Coordinates of C-alpha atoms in Angstrom, one line a residue:
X1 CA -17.2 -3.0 10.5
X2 CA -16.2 -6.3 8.7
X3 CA -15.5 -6.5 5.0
X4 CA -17.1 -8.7 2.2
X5 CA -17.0 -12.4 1.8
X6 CA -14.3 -13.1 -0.3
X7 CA -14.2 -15.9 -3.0
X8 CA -11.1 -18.2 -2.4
X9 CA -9.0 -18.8 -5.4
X10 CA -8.1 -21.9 -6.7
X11 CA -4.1 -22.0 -6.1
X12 CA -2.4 -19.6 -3.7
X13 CA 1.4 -19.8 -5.0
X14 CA 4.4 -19.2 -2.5
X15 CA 7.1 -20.4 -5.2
X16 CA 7.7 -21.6 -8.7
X17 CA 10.9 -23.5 -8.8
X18 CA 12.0 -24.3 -12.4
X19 CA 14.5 -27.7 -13.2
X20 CA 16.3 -28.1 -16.5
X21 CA 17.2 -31.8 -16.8
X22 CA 19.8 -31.6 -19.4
X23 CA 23.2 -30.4 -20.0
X24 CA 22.0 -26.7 -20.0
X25 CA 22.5 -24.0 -17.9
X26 CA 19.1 -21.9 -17.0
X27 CA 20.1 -18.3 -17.2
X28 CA 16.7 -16.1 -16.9
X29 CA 12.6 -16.6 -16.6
X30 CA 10.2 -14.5 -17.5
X31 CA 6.9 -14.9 -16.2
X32 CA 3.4 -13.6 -17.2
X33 CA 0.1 -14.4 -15.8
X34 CA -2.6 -13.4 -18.3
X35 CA 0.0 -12.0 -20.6
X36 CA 0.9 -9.6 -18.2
X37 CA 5.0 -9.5 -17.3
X38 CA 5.6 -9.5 -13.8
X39 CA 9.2 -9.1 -12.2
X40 CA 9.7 -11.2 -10.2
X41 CA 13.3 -12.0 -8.8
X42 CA 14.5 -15.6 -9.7
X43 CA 17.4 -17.1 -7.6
X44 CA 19.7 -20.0 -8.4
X45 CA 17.8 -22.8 -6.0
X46 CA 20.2 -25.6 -7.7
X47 CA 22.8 -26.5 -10.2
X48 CA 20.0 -27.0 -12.9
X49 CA 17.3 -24.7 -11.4
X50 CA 16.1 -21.3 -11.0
X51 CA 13.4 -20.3 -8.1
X52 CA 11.1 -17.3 -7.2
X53 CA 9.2 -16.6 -4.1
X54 CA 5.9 -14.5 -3.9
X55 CA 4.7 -13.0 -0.4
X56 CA 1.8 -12.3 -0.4
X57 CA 1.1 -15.6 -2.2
X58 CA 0.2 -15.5 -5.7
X59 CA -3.9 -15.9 -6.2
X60 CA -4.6 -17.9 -9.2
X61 CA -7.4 -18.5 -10.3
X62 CA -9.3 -21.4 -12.7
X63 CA -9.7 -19.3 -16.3
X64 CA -5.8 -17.8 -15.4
X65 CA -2.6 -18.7 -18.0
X66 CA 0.3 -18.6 -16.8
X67 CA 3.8 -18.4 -19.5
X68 CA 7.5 -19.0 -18.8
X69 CA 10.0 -17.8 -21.0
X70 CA 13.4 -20.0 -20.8
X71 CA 16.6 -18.8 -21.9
X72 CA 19.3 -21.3 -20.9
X73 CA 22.9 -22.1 -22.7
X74 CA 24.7 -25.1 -23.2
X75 CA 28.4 -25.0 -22.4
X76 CA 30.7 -27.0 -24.4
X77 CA 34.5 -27.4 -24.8
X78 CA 36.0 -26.4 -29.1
X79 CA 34.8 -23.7 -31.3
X80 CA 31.3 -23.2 -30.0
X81 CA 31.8 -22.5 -26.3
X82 CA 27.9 -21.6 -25.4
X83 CA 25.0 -22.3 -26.8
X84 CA 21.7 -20.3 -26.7
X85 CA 18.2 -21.9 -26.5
X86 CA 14.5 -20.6 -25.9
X87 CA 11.3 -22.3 -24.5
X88 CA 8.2 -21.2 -23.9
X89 CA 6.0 -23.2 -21.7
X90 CA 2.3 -22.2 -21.3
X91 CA 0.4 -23.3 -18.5
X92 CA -3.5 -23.7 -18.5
X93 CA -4.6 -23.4 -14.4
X94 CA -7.7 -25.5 -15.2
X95 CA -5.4 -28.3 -16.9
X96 CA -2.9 -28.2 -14.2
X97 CA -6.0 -28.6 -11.4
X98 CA -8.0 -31.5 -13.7
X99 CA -4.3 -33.5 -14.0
X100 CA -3.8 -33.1 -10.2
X101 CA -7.4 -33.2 -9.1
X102 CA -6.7 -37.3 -7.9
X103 CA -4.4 -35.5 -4.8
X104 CA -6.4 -33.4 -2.8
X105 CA -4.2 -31.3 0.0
X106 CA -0.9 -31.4 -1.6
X107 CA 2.0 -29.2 -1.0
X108 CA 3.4 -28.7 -4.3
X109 CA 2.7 -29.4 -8.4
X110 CA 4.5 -31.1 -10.7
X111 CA 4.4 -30.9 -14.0
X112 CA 7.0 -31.9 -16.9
X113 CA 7.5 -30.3 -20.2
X114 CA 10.1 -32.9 -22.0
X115 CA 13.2 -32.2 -20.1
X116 CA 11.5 -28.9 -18.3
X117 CA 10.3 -29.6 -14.8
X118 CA 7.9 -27.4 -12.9
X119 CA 7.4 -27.1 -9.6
X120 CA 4.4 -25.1 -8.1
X121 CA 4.7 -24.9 -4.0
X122 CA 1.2 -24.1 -2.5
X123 CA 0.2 -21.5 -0.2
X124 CA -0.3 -23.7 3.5
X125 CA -1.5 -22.2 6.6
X126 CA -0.5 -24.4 8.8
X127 CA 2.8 -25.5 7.2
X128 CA 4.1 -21.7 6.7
X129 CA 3.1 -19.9 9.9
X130 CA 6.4 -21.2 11.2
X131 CA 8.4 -20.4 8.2
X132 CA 7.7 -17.1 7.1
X133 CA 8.1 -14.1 9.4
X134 CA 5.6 -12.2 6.4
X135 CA 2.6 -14.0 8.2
X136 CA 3.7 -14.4 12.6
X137 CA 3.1 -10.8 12.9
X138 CA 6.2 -9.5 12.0
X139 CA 4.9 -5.5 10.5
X140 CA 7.8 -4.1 8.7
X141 CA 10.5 -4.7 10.8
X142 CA 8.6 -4.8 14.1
X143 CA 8.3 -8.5 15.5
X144 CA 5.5 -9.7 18.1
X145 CA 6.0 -12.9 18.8
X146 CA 2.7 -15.1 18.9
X147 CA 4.6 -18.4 19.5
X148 CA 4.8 -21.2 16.9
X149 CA 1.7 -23.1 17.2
X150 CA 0.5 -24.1 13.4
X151 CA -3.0 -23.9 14.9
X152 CA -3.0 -20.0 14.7
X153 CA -4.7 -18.6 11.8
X154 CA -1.6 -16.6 9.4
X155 CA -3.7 -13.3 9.3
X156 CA -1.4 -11.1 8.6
X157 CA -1.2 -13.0 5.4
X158 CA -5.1 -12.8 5.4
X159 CA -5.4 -9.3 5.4
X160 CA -3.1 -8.8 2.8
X161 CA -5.2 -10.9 0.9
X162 CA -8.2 -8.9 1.4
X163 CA -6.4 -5.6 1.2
X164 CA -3.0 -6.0 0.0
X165 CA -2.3 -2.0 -0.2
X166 CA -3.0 0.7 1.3
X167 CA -4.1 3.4 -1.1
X168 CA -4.4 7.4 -0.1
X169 CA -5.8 9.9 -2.5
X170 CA -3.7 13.6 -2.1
X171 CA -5.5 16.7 -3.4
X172 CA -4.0 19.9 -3.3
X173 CA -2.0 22.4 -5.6
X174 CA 1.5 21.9 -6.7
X175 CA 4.0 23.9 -4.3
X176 CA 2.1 22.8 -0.8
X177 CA 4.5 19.8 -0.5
X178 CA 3.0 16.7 -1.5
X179 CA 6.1 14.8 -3.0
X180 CA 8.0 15.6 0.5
X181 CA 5.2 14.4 2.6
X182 CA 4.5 11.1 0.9
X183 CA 8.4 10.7 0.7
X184 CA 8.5 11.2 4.4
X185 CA 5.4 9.1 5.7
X186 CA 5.9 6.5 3.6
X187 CA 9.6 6.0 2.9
X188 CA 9.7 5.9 -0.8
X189 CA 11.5 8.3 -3.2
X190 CA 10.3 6.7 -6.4
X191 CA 6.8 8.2 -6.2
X192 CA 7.2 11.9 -7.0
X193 CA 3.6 13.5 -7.2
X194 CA 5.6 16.4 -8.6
X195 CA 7.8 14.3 -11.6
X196 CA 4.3 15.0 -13.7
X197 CA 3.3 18.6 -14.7
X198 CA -0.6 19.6 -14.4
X199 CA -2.8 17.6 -16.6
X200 CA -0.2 15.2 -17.6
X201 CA -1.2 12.3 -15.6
X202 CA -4.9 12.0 -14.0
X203 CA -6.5 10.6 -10.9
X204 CA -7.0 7.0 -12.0
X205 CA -3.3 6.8 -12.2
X206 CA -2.0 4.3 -9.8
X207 CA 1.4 5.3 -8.3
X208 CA 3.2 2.6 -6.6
X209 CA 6.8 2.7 -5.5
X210 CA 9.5 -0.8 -5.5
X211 CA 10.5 0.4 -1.6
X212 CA 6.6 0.1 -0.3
X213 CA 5.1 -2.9 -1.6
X214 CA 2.0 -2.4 0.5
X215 CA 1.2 1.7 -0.6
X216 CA -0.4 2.9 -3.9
X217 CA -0.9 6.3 -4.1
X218 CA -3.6 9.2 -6.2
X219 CA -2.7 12.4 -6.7
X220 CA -4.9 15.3 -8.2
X221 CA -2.3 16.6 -10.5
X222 CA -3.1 19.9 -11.3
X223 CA -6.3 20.0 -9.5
X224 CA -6.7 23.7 -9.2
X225 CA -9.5 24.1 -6.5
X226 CA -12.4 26.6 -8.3
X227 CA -12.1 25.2 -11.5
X228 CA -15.5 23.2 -12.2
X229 CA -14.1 20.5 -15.0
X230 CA -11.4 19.3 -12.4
X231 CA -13.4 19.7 -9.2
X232 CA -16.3 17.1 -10.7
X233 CA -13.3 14.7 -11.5
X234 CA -12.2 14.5 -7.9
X235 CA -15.5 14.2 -6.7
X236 CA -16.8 11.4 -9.3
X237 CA -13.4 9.4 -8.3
X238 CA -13.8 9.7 -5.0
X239 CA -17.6 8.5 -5.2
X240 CA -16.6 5.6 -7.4
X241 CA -13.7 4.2 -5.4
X242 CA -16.7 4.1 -2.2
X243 CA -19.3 2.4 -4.5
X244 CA -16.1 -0.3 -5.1
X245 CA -17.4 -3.7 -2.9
X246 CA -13.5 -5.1 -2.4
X247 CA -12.1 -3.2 0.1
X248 CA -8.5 -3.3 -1.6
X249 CA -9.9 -1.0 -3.9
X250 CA -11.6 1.4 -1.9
X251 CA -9.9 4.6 -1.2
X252 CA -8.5 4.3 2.2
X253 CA -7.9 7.8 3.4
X254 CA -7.7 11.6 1.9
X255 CA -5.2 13.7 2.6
X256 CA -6.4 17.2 1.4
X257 CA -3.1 19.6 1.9
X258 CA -3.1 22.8 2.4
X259 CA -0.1 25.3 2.5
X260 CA -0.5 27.6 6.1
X261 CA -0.4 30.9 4.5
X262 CA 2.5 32.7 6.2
X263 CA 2.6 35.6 4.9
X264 CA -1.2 35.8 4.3
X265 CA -3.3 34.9 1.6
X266 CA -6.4 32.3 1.5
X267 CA -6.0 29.5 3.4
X268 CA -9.5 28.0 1.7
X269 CA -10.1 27.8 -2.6
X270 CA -13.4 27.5 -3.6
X271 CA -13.2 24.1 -4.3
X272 CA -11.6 23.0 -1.4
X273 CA -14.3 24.3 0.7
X274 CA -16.9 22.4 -1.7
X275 CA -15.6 19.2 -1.2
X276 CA -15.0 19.3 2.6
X277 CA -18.8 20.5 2.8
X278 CA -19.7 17.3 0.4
X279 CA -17.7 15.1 2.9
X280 CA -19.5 17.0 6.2
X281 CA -23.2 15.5 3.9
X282 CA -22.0 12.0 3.7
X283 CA -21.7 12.8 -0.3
X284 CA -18.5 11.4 -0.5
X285 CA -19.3 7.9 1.5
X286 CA -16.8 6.8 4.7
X287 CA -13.2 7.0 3.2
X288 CA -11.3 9.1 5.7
X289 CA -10.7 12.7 4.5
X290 CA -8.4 14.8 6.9
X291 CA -7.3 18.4 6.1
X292 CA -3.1 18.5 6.4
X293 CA -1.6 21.9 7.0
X294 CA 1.8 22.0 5.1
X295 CA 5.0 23.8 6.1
X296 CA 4.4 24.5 9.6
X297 CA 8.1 25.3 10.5
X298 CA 7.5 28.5 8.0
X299 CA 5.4 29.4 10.7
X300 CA 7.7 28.6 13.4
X301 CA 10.7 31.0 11.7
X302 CA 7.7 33.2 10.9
X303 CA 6.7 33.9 14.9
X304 CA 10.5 33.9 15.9
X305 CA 11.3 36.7 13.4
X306 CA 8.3 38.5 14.8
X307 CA 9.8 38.4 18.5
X308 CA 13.0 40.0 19.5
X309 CA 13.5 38.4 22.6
X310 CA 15.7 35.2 23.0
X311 CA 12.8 32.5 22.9
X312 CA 13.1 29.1 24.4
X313 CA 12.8 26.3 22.0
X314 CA 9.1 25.7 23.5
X315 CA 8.3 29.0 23.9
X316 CA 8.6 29.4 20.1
X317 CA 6.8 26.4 19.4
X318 CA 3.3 27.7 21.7
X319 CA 3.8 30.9 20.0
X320 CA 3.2 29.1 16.5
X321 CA 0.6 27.2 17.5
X322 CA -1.4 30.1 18.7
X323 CA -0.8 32.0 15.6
X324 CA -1.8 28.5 14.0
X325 CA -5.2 27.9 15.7
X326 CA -6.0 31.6 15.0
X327 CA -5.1 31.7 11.2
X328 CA -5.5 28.4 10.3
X329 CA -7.5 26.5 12.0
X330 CA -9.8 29.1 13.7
X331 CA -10.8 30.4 9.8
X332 CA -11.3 26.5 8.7
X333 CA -13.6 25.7 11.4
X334 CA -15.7 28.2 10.8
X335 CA -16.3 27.3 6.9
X336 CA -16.3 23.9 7.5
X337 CA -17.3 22.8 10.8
X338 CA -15.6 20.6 13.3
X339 CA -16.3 17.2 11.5
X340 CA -13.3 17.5 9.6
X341 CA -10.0 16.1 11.2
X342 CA -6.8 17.9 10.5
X343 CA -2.7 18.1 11.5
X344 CA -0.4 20.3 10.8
X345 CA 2.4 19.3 9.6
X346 CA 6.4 20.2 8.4
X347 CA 8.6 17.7 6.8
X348 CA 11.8 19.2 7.7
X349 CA 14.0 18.2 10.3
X350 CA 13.1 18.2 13.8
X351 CA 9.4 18.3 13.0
X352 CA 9.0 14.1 13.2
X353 CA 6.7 14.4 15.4
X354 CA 4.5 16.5 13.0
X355 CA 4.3 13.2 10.8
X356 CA 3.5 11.4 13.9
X357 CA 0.3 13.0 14.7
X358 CA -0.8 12.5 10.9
X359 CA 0.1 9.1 10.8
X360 CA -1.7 8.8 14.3
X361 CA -4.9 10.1 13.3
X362 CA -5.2 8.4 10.1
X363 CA -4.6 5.0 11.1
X364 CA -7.7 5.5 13.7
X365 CA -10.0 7.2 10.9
X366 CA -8.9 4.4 8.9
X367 CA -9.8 1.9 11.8
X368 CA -12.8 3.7 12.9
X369 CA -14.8 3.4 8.9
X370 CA -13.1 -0.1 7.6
X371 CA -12.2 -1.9 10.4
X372 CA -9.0 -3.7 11.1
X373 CA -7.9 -5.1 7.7
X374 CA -7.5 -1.6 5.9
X375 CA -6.0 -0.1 9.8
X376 CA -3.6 -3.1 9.9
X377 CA -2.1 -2.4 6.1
X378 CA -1.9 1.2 7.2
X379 CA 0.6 0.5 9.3
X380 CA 2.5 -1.7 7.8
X381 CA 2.6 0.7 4.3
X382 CA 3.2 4.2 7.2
X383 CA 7.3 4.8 8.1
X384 CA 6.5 7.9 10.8
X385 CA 5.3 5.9 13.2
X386 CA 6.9 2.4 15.5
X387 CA 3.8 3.5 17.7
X388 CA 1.1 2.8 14.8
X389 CA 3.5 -0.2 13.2
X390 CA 2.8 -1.7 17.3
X391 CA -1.0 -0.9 17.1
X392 CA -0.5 -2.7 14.2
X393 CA 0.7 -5.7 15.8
X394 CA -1.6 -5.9 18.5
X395 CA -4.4 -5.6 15.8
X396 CA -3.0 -8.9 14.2
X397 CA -2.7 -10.5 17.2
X398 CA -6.4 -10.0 18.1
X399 CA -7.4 -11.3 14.9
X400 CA -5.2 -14.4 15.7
X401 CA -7.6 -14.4 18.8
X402 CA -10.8 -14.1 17.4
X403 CA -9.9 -16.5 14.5
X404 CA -8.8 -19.1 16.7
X405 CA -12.0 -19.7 18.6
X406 CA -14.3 -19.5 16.5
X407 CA -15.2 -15.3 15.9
X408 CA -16.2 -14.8 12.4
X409 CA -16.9 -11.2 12.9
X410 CA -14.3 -8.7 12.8
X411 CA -13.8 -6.4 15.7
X412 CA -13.1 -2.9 16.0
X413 CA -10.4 -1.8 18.0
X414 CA -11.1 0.7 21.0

C-alpha cells in the first residue's frame, strides 16, 4: 500500500548555528517556531557561538516565524565583572527565501542582525548520507551498512518525514498492566498510562516520552468497557484518526489488553466485545487492532500450584498454555471470531519472549495495512525485538533499492 503524496517544504533545517561578533559571551537560545518553544539542546560550536542540531530535519515552511531569544554577558575587569544583555531576533521564512532566492542549491543561510549572525544549514541528500548514521540505515542502535555512495536515496530520513512516530492506541481497565507493558516494549519510563486517574486525561492526549523520540502513545483512561458515554469516545477516535489522509497521524496499531482471569471471572466486558465486533465489520477502517492477554506468568504460578509433581521448566509452560487456549482464547474465539490477532503476554522476568511475539505480530499487521513507512518506524520506536529492529533494516534497504532505479511505488514486504 503506498501513502499520499506529500507536499515538500520550503527549508528542511539540520542546524542553526548562532555567532555573536562582539565582546560577549552567548550563554543560552531559546527557540520558537510559530511561537511555540521547542527544546532543543544548544552546544558551544565556537568561542563566540552556540549550535543546535535537529534529526529528523526541521520542516519549515513559507508562512512559518521563527524567534531566538539571546541571553549573552559581557565580561569585564573592575566593579562590574559581567554584564547581562537580551536580543530577540525574529525571522520571517518567506523574507529569508525572497533575500536568498538569487542562490538556488545552497548549503546553508546567512543572515546578519547588527552584530548577530545566523547561520541556517540545509537539509542535503546527497551531502549528508555520508555524515549522519540517522539516515544509512542505522535503526536504533542496529547498523546495516549500504556503503557510502551519495547516489542512494537517505530514506530512513524519508520515512521519518512521512511518519516521524509511531503512535499505538491502548484500551483497557486500569490494573491489566498497561504502564508495565509500554515501559517494557518501548523502553521509556516517563510515559505512565497509570500517573493519571480515570477521567483525568482523555484519548486525544498525546503521550510522548524524551527516551523514544519516534513513539507517541493513547491511552483510554478510565475506559470502563459497558459504559455507553466512554465506549462512543473510543470508537469516534478511533474512526477519526482512519479518516486522517497523513499517515503520521493515523493510528498505527491497537493494543486492546485484557487481564487472563486466573482465578476466574469474565475475560470479555460488554464493550470490549462491541468494539472487536466493529473492527471484524470493517467499522473501524485498517489500523491494526490485536487483543493482548496480560499477566500470563499468573497463569504459569497458577498451573504449577495446581500440580504436585516436580514439573520441568517446559512442562509447566505447555501446561499454561493449554489452560490458556481453553480459558482464554478458546472463550474469545468464540465471541469474536478468528479475525482478531492476539498474544499473550507477561512482563516479568523471563517472559521476554512474550513481548517478542507482540512486537512480532504487530510490526507485520502494521506492514500488512500501511506499508513500509509506518512498519519501518515501528521498529525503530519497538525495544523487545533486534529481530523486528533487522526487518527493519532490510525494509530500508529495499526502499534504497526501489528508490534508486527508478520505483515510485512502495512495495510490501513478503
Amino acid at each position: 500500500m503506498s501513502t499520499l503524496p506529500r507536499t515538500s517544504p520550503a527549508l528542511r533545517i539540520s542546524a542553526i548555528t548562532i555567532r555573536l561578533h562582539s565582546r560577549r559571551s552567548l550563554r543560552s537560545i531559546t527557540f520558537s517556531i510559530n511561537e511555540i518553544q521547542r527544546d532543543d539542546n544548544w552546544v558551544q560550536s565556537g568561542q563566540d557561538s552556540l549550535t543546535a542540531t535537529f534529526t529528523p530535519p526541521l520542516n519549515i515552511s513559507t508562512p512559518d516565524h521563527l524567534k531566538l531569544e539571546l541571553n549573552a554577558r559581557l565580561l569585564r575587569i573592575g566593579p562590574k565583572a559581567i554584564a547581562e544583555m537580551d536580543q530577540v531576533l525574529d525571522i520571517h521564512v518567506g523574507e529569508l527565501l525572497h533575500n536568498h532566492a538569487d542562490q538556488p542549491g545552497q548549503r546553508e543561510l546567512k543572515e546578519t542582525y547588527g552584530k548577530v549572525e545566523v547561520i541556517i544549514l540545509l537539509w542535503n541528500k546527497a551531502a549528508t548520507i555520508s555524515q549522519s548514521n540517522t539516515i544509512t540505515g542505522t535503526i536504533a542502535g542496529t547498523s546495516s551498512d549500504y556503503g557510502e555512495s551519495a547516489n542512494l536515496v537517505p530514506t530512513t530520513e524519508d520515512v521519518l518525514y512521512v511518519c516521524p512516530r509511531f503512535r499505538i492506541l491502548l484500551i483497557g481497565k486500569t490494573g491489566v498492566g498497561k504502564s508495565s507493558l509500554i515501559n517494557e516494549t518501548f523502553g521509556v519510563r516517563d510515559a505512565l498510562v497509570s500517573d493519571f486517574a480515570p477521567g483525568q486525561a482523555d484519548i486525544e492526549t498525546e503521550i510522548f516520552s524524551e527516551k523514544n523520540p519516534q513513539f507517541v502513545l493513547h491511552d483510554s483512561r478510565g475506559f470502563e468497557p459497558g459504559e455507553e458515554g466512554s465506549f462512543q469516545t473510543v470508537r469516534d477516535f478511533i474512526q477519526t484518526r482512519d479518516k486522517m489522509l497523513a499517515l503520521k497521524d493515523k493510528l498505527h496499531a491497537i493494543w486492546v489488553c485484557m487481564a487472563i482471569p486466573v482465578s476466574g471471572g469474565r475475560l470479555l466486558e460488554i464493550g470490549l466485545e462491541e468494539l472487536f465486533h466493529l473492527k471484524n465489520e470493517g467499522a473501524l477502517g485498517d489500523v491494526p487492532m490485536i487483543a493482548v492477554f496480560t499477566k500470563f506468568d499468573e497463569l504459569v504460578v497458577r498451573e504449577d500450584r495446581r500440580h504436585d509433581a516436580d514439573l520441568s521448566e517446559e512442562e509447566l509452560s505447555e501446561l499454561a498454555e493449554k489452560a490458556f487456549e481453553r480459558e482464554c482464547l478458546e472463550p474469545f474465539r468464540t465471541k469474536v471470531g478468528h479475525q482478531i490477532p492476539y498474544n499473550a503476554v507477561s512482563t516479568q522476568e523471563g517472559y521476554e519472549s512474550t513481548l517478542t511475539d507482540l512486537i512480532r505480530v504487530t510490526f507485520e499487521n502494521v506492514q500488512h495495512h500501511f506499508g513500509p513507512e509506518a512498519s519501518i518506524v515501528t521498529a525503530i520506536a519497538q525495544k523487545a525485538s533486534s529481530i523486528v529492529k533487522i526487518e527493519g533494516c532490510i525494509a530500508v534497504g529495499r526502499l534504497r533499492m526501489l528508490s534508486n532505479i527508478g520505483i515510485v511505488k512502495y512495495a510490501i514486504l513478503d
